[in-house]
PDB file of C-alpha atoms in Angstrom:
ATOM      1  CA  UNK V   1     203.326 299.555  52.565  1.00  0.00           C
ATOM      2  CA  UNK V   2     200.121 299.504  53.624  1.00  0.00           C
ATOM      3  CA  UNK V   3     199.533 301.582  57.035  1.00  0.00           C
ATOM      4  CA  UNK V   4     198.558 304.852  59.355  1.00  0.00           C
ATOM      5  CA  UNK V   5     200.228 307.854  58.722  1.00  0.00           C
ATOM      6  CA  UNK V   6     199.541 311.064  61.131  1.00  0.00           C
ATOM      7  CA  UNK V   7     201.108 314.237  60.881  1.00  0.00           C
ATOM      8  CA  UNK V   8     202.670 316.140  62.185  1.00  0.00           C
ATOM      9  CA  UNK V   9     204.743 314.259  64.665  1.00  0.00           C
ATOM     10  CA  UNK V  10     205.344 317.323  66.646  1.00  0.00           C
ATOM     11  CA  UNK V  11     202.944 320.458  66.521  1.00  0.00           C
ATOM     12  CA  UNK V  12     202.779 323.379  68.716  1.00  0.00           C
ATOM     13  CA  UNK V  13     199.933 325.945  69.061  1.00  0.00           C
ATOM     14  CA  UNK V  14     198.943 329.011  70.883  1.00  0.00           C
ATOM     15  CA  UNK V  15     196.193 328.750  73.306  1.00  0.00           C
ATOM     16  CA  UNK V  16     192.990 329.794  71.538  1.00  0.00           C
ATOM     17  CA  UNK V  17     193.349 328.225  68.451  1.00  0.00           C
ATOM     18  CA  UNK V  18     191.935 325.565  66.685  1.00  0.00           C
ATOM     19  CA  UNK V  19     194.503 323.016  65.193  1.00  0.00           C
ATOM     20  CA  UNK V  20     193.413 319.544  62.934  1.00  0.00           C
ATOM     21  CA  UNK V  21     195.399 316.597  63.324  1.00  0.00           C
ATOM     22  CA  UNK V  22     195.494 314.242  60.404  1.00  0.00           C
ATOM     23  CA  UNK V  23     195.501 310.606  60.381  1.00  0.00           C
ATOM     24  CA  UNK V  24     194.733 308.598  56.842  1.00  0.00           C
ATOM     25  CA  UNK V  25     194.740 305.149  56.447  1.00  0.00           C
ATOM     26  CA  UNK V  26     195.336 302.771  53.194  1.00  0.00           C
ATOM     27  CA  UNK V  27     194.471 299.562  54.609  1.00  0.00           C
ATOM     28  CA  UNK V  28     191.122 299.936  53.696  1.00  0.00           C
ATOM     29  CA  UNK V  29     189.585 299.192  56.893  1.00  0.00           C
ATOM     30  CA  UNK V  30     185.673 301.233  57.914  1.00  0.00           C
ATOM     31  CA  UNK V  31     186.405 301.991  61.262  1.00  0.00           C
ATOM     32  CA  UNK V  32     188.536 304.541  62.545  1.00  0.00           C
ATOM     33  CA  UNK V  33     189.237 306.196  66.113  1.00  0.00           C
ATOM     34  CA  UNK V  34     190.878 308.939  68.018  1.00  0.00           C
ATOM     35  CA  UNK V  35     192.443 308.449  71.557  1.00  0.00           C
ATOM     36  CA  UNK V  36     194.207 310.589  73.910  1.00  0.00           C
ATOM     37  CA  UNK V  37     197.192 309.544  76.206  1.00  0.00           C
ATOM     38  CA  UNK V  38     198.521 311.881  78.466  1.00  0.00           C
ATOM     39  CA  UNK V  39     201.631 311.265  80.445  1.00  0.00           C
ATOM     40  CA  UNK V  40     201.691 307.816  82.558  1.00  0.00           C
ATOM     41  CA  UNK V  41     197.690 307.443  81.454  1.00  0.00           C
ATOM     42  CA  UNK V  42     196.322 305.362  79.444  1.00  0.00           C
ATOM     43  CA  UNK V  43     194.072 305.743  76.203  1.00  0.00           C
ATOM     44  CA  UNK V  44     190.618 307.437  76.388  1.00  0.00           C
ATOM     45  CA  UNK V  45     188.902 307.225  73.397  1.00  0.00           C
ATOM     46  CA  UNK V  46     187.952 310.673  71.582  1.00  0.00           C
ATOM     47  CA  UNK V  47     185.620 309.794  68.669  1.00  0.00           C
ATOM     48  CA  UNK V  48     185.013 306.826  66.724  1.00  0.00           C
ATOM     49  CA  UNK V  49     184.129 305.903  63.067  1.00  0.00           C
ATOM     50  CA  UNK V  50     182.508 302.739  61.749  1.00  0.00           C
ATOM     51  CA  UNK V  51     181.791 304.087  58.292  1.00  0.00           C
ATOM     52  CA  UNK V  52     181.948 306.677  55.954  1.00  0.00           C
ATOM     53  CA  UNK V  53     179.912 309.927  56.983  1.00  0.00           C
ATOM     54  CA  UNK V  54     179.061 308.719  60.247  1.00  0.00           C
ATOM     55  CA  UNK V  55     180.744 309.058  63.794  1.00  0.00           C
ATOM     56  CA  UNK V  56     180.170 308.460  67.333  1.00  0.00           C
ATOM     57  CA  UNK V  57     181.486 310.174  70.166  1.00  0.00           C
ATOM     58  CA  UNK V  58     183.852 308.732  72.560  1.00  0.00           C
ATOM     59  CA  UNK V  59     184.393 309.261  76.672  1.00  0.00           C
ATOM     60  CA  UNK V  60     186.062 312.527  76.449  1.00  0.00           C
ATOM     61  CA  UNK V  61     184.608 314.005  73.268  1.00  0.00           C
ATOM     62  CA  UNK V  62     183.550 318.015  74.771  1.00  0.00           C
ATOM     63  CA  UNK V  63     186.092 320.324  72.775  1.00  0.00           C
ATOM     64  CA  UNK V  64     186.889 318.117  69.837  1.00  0.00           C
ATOM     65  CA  UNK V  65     184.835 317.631  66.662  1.00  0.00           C
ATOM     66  CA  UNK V  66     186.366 315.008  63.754  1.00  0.00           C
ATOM     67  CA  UNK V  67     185.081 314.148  59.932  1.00  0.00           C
ATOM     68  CA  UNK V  68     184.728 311.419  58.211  1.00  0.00           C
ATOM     69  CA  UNK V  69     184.056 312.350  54.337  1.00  0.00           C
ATOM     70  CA  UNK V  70     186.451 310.055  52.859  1.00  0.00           C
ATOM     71  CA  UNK V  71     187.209 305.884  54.218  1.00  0.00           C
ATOM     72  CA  UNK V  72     190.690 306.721  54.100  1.00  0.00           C
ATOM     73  CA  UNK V  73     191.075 309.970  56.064  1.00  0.00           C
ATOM     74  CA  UNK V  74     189.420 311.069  59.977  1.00  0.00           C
ATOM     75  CA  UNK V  75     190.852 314.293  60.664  1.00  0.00           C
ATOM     76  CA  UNK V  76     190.393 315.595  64.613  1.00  0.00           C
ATOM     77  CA  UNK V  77     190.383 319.452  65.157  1.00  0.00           C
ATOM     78  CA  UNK V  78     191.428 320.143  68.967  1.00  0.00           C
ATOM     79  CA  UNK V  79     188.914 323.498  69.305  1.00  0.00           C
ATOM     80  CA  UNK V  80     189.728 326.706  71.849  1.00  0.00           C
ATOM     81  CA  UNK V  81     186.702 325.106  73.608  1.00  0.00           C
ATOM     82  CA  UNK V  82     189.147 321.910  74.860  1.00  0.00           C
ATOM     83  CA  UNK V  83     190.170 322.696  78.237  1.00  0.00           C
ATOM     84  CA  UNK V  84     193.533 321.113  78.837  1.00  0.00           C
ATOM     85  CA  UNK V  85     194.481 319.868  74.923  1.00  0.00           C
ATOM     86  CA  UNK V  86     197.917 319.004  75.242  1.00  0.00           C
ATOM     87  CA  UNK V  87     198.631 315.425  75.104  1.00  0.00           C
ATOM     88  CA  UNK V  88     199.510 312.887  72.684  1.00  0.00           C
ATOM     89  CA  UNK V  89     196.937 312.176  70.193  1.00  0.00           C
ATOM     90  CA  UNK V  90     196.768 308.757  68.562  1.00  0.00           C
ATOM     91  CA  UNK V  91     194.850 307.528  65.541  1.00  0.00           C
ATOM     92  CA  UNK V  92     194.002 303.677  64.745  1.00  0.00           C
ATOM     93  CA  UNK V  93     191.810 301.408  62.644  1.00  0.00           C
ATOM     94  CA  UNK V  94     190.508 298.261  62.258  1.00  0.00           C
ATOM     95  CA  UNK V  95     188.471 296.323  59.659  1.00  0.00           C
ATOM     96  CA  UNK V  96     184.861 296.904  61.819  1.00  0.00           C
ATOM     97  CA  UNK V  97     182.586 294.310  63.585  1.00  0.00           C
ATOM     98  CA  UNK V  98     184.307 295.491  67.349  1.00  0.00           C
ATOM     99  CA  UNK V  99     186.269 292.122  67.439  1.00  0.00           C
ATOM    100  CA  UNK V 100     189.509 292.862  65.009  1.00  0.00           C
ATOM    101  CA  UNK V 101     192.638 294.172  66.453  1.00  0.00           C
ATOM    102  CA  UNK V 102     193.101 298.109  65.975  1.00  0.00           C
ATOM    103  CA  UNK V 103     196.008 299.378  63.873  1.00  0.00           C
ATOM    104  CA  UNK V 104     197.615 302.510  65.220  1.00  0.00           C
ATOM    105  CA  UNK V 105     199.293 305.310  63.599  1.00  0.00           C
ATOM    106  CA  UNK V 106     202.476 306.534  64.716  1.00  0.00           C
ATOM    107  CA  UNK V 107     200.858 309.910  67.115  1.00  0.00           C
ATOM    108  CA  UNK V 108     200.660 313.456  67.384  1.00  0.00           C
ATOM    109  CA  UNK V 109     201.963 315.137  70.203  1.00  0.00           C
ATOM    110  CA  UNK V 110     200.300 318.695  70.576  1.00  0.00           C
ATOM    111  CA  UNK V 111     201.547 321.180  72.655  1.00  0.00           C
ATOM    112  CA  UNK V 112     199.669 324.441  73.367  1.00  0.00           C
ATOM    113  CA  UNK V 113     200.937 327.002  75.269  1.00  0.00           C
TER     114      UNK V 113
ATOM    115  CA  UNK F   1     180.365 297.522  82.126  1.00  0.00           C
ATOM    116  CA  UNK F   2     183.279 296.714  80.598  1.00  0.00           C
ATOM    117  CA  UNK F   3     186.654 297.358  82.166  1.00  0.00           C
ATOM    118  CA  UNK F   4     190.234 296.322  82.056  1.00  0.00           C
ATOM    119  CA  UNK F   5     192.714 296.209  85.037  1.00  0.00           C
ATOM    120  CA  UNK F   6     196.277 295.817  84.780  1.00  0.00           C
ATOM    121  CA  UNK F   7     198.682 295.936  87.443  1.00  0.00           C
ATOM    122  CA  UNK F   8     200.675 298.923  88.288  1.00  0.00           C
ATOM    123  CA  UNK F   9     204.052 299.606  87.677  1.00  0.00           C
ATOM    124  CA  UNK F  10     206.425 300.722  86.677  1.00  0.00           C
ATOM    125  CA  UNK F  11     208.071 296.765  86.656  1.00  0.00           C
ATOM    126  CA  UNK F  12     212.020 296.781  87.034  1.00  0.00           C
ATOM    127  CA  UNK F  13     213.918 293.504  86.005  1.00  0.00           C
ATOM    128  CA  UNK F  14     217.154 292.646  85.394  1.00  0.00           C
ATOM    129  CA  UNK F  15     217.805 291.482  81.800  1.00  0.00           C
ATOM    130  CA  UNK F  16     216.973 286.979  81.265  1.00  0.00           C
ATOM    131  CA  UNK F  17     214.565 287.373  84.398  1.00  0.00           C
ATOM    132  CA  UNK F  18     210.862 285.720  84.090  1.00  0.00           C
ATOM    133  CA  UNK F  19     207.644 288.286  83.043  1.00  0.00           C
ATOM    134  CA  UNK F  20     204.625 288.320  84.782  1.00  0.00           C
ATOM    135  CA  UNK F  21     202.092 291.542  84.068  1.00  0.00           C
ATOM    136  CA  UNK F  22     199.177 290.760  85.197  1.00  0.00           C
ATOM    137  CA  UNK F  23     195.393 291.500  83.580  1.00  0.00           C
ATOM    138  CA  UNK F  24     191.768 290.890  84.813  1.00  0.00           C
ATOM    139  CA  UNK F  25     188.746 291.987  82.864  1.00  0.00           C
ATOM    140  CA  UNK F  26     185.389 292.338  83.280  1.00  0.00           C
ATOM    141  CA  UNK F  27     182.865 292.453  80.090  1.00  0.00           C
ATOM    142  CA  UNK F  28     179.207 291.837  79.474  1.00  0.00           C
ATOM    143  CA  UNK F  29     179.544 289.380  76.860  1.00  0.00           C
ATOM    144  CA  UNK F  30     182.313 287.025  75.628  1.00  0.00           C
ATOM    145  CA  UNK F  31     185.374 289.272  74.581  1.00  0.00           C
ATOM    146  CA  UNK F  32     188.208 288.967  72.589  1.00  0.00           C
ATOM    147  CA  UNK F  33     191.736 289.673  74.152  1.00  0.00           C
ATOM    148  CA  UNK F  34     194.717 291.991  73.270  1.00  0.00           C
ATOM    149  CA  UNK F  35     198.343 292.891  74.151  1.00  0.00           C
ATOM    150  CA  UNK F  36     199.556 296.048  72.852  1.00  0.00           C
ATOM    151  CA  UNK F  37     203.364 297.131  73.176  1.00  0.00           C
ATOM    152  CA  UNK F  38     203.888 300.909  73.068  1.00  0.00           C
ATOM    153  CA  UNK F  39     207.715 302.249  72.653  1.00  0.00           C
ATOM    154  CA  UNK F  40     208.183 305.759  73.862  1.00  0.00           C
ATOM    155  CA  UNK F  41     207.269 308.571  71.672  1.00  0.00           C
ATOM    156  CA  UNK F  42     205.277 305.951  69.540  1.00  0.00           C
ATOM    157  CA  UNK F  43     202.161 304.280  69.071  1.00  0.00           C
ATOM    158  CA  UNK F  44     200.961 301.298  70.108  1.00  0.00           C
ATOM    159  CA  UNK F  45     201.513 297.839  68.380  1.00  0.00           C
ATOM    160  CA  UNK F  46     199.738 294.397  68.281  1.00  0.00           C
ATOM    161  CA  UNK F  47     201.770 292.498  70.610  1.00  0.00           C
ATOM    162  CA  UNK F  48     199.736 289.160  70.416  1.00  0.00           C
ATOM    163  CA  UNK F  49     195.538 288.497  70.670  1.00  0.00           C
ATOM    164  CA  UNK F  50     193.342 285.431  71.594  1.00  0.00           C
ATOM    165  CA  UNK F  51     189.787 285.197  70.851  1.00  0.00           C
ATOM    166  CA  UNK F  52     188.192 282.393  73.042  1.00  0.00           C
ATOM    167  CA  UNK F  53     188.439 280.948  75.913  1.00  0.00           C
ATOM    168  CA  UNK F  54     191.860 278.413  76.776  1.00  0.00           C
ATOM    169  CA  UNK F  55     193.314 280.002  73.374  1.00  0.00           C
ATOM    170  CA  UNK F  56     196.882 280.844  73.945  1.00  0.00           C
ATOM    171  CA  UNK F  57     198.138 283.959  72.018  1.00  0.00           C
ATOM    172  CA  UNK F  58     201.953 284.143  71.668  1.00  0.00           C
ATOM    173  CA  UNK F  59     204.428 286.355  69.713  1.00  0.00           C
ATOM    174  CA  UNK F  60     208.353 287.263  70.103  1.00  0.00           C
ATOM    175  CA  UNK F  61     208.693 285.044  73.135  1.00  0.00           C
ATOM    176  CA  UNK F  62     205.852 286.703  75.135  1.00  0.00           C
ATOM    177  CA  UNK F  63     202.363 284.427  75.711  1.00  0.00           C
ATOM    178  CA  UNK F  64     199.246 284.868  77.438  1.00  0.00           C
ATOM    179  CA  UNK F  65     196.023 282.415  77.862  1.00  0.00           C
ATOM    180  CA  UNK F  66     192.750 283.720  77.622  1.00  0.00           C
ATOM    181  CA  UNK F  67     190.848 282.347  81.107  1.00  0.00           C
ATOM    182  CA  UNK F  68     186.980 282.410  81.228  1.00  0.00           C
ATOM    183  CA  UNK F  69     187.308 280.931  84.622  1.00  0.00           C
ATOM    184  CA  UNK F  70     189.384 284.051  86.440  1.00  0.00           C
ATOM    185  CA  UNK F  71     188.564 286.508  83.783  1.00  0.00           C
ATOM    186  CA  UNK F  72     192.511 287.077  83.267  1.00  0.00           C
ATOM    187  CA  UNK F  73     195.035 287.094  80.673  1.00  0.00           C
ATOM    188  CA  UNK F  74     198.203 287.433  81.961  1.00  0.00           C
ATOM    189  CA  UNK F  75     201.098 288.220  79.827  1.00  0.00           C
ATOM    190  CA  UNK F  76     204.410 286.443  80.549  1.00  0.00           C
ATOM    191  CA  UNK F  77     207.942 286.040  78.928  1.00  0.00           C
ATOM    192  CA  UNK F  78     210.328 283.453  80.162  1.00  0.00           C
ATOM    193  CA  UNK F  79     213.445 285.672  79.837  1.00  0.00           C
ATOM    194  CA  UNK F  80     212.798 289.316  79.125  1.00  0.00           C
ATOM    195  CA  UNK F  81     215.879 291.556  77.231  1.00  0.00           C
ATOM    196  CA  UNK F  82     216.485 295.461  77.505  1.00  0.00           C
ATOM    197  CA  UNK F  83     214.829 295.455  74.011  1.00  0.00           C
ATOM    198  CA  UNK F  84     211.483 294.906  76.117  1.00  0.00           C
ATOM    199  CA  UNK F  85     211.536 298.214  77.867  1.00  0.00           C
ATOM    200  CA  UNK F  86     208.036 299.590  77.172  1.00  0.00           C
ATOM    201  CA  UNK F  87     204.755 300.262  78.077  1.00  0.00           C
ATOM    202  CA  UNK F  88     201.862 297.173  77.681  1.00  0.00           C
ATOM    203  CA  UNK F  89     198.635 297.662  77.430  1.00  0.00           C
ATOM    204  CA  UNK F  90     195.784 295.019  77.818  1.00  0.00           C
ATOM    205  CA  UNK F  91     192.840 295.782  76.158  1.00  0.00           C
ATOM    206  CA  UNK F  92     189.253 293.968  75.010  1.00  0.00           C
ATOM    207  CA  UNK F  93     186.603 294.399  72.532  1.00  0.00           C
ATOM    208  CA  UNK F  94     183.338 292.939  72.024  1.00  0.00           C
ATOM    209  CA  UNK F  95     182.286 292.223  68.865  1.00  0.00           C
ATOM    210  CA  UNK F  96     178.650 294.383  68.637  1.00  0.00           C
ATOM    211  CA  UNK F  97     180.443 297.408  70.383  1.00  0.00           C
ATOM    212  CA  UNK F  98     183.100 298.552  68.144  1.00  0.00           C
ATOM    213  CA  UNK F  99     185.051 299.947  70.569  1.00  0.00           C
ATOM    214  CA  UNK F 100     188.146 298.772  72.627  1.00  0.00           C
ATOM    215  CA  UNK F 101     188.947 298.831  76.512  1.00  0.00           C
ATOM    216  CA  UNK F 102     192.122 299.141  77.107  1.00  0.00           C
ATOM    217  CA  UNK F 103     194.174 299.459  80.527  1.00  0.00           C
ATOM    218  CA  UNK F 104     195.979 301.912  82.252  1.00  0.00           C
ATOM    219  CA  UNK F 105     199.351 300.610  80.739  1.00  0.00           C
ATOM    220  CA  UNK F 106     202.242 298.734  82.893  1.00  0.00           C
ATOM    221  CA  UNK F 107     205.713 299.876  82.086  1.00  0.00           C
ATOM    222  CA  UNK F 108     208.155 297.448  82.037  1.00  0.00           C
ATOM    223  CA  UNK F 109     212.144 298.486  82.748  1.00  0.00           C
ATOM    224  CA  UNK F 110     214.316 295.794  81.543  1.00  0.00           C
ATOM    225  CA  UNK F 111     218.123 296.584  83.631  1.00  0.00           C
ATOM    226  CA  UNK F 112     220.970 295.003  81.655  1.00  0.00           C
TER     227      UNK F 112
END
């Protein structure tokens, strides 16, 4: 089945550190974003992707810092620098050209204490 | 800019009642439309798109109609079930942006 996988589902870390939160994709699709959702918010976007080895940063970027070395895969690190990081992370996708619909990937909640 | 405005909620109706969530948008160019559905503890899915003006997107029973003239796309069901219980988000994109606008989210309690 073709889809977004991120993992973990649950992850807990100790203020301080840096933790990466994966999201791959095998639909094949360029693009590929981060967004944050805290509790009763809606989504701000992190980071985007519209290609291979190139990103753009989104409306709440300071503290985060993502790859893109590979179409399938856009791994975000969460850095000691992020202020207030826990929250529920989500991951989507979409062919490119800013008109498709986005496929999203299932989240990551992080929790650092 | 670009911006999306959804009403607030949280919406509470009992279970065969009629759906109204209402969405207004404001973009620099001519957009194309979204629904998304989020369950909790999940992420979000497509719930149903249009990509013009007058088009009518329309999926599981919910519809909306994409209105040039009032810049809204409201999302309505005619008889909503406790299965609908969630969060929806409207959301636009524009085609040279790459990015999405999405709103603040209405939650939607269905009571049986």
């Amino acid at each position: 089945d073709g889809g977004i996988t991120q993992s973990p589902k649950y992850l807990f870390r100790k203020e301080g550190q840096n933790v990466t939160l994966s999201c791959e994709q095998n639909l094949n699709h360029d693009a590929m974003y981060w967004y944050r959702q805290d509790p009763g918010q809606g989504l701000r976007l992190i980071y985007y992707s519209q290609i291979v080895n190139d990103f753009q940063k989104g409306d709440i970027a300071e503290g985060y810092s993502v790859s893109r070395e590979k179409k399938e895969s856009f791994p975000l690190t969460v850095t000691s620098a992020q202020k207030n990081p826990t929250a529920f992370y989500l991951c989507a996708s979409s062919i490119g050209g800013g008109s498709d619909e986005q496929y999203f990937g299932p989240g990551t909640r992080l929790t650092v204490t | 800019g670009n911006s999306v405005t959804q009403m607030e909620g949280p919406v509470t109706l009992s279970e065969e009642a009629f759906l109204t969530i209402n969405c207004t948008y404001t973009a620099t160019g001519y957009p194309s439309l979204f629904w998304y559905v989020q369950y909790p503890g999940e992420g979000l899915q497509l719930l149903l798109k249009a990509t013009k003006a007058d088009d009518k997107g329309s999926n599981k029973g919910f519809e909306a109609t994409y209105r040039k003239e009032t810049t809204s796309f409201h999302l309505e069901k005619g008889s909503v079930q406790v299965s609908d219980s969630a969060v929806y988000f409207c959301a636009l994109s524009l085609y040279n942006f790459n990015k999405f606008y999405f709103g603040s989210g209405t939650k939607l309690n269905v009571k049986p």
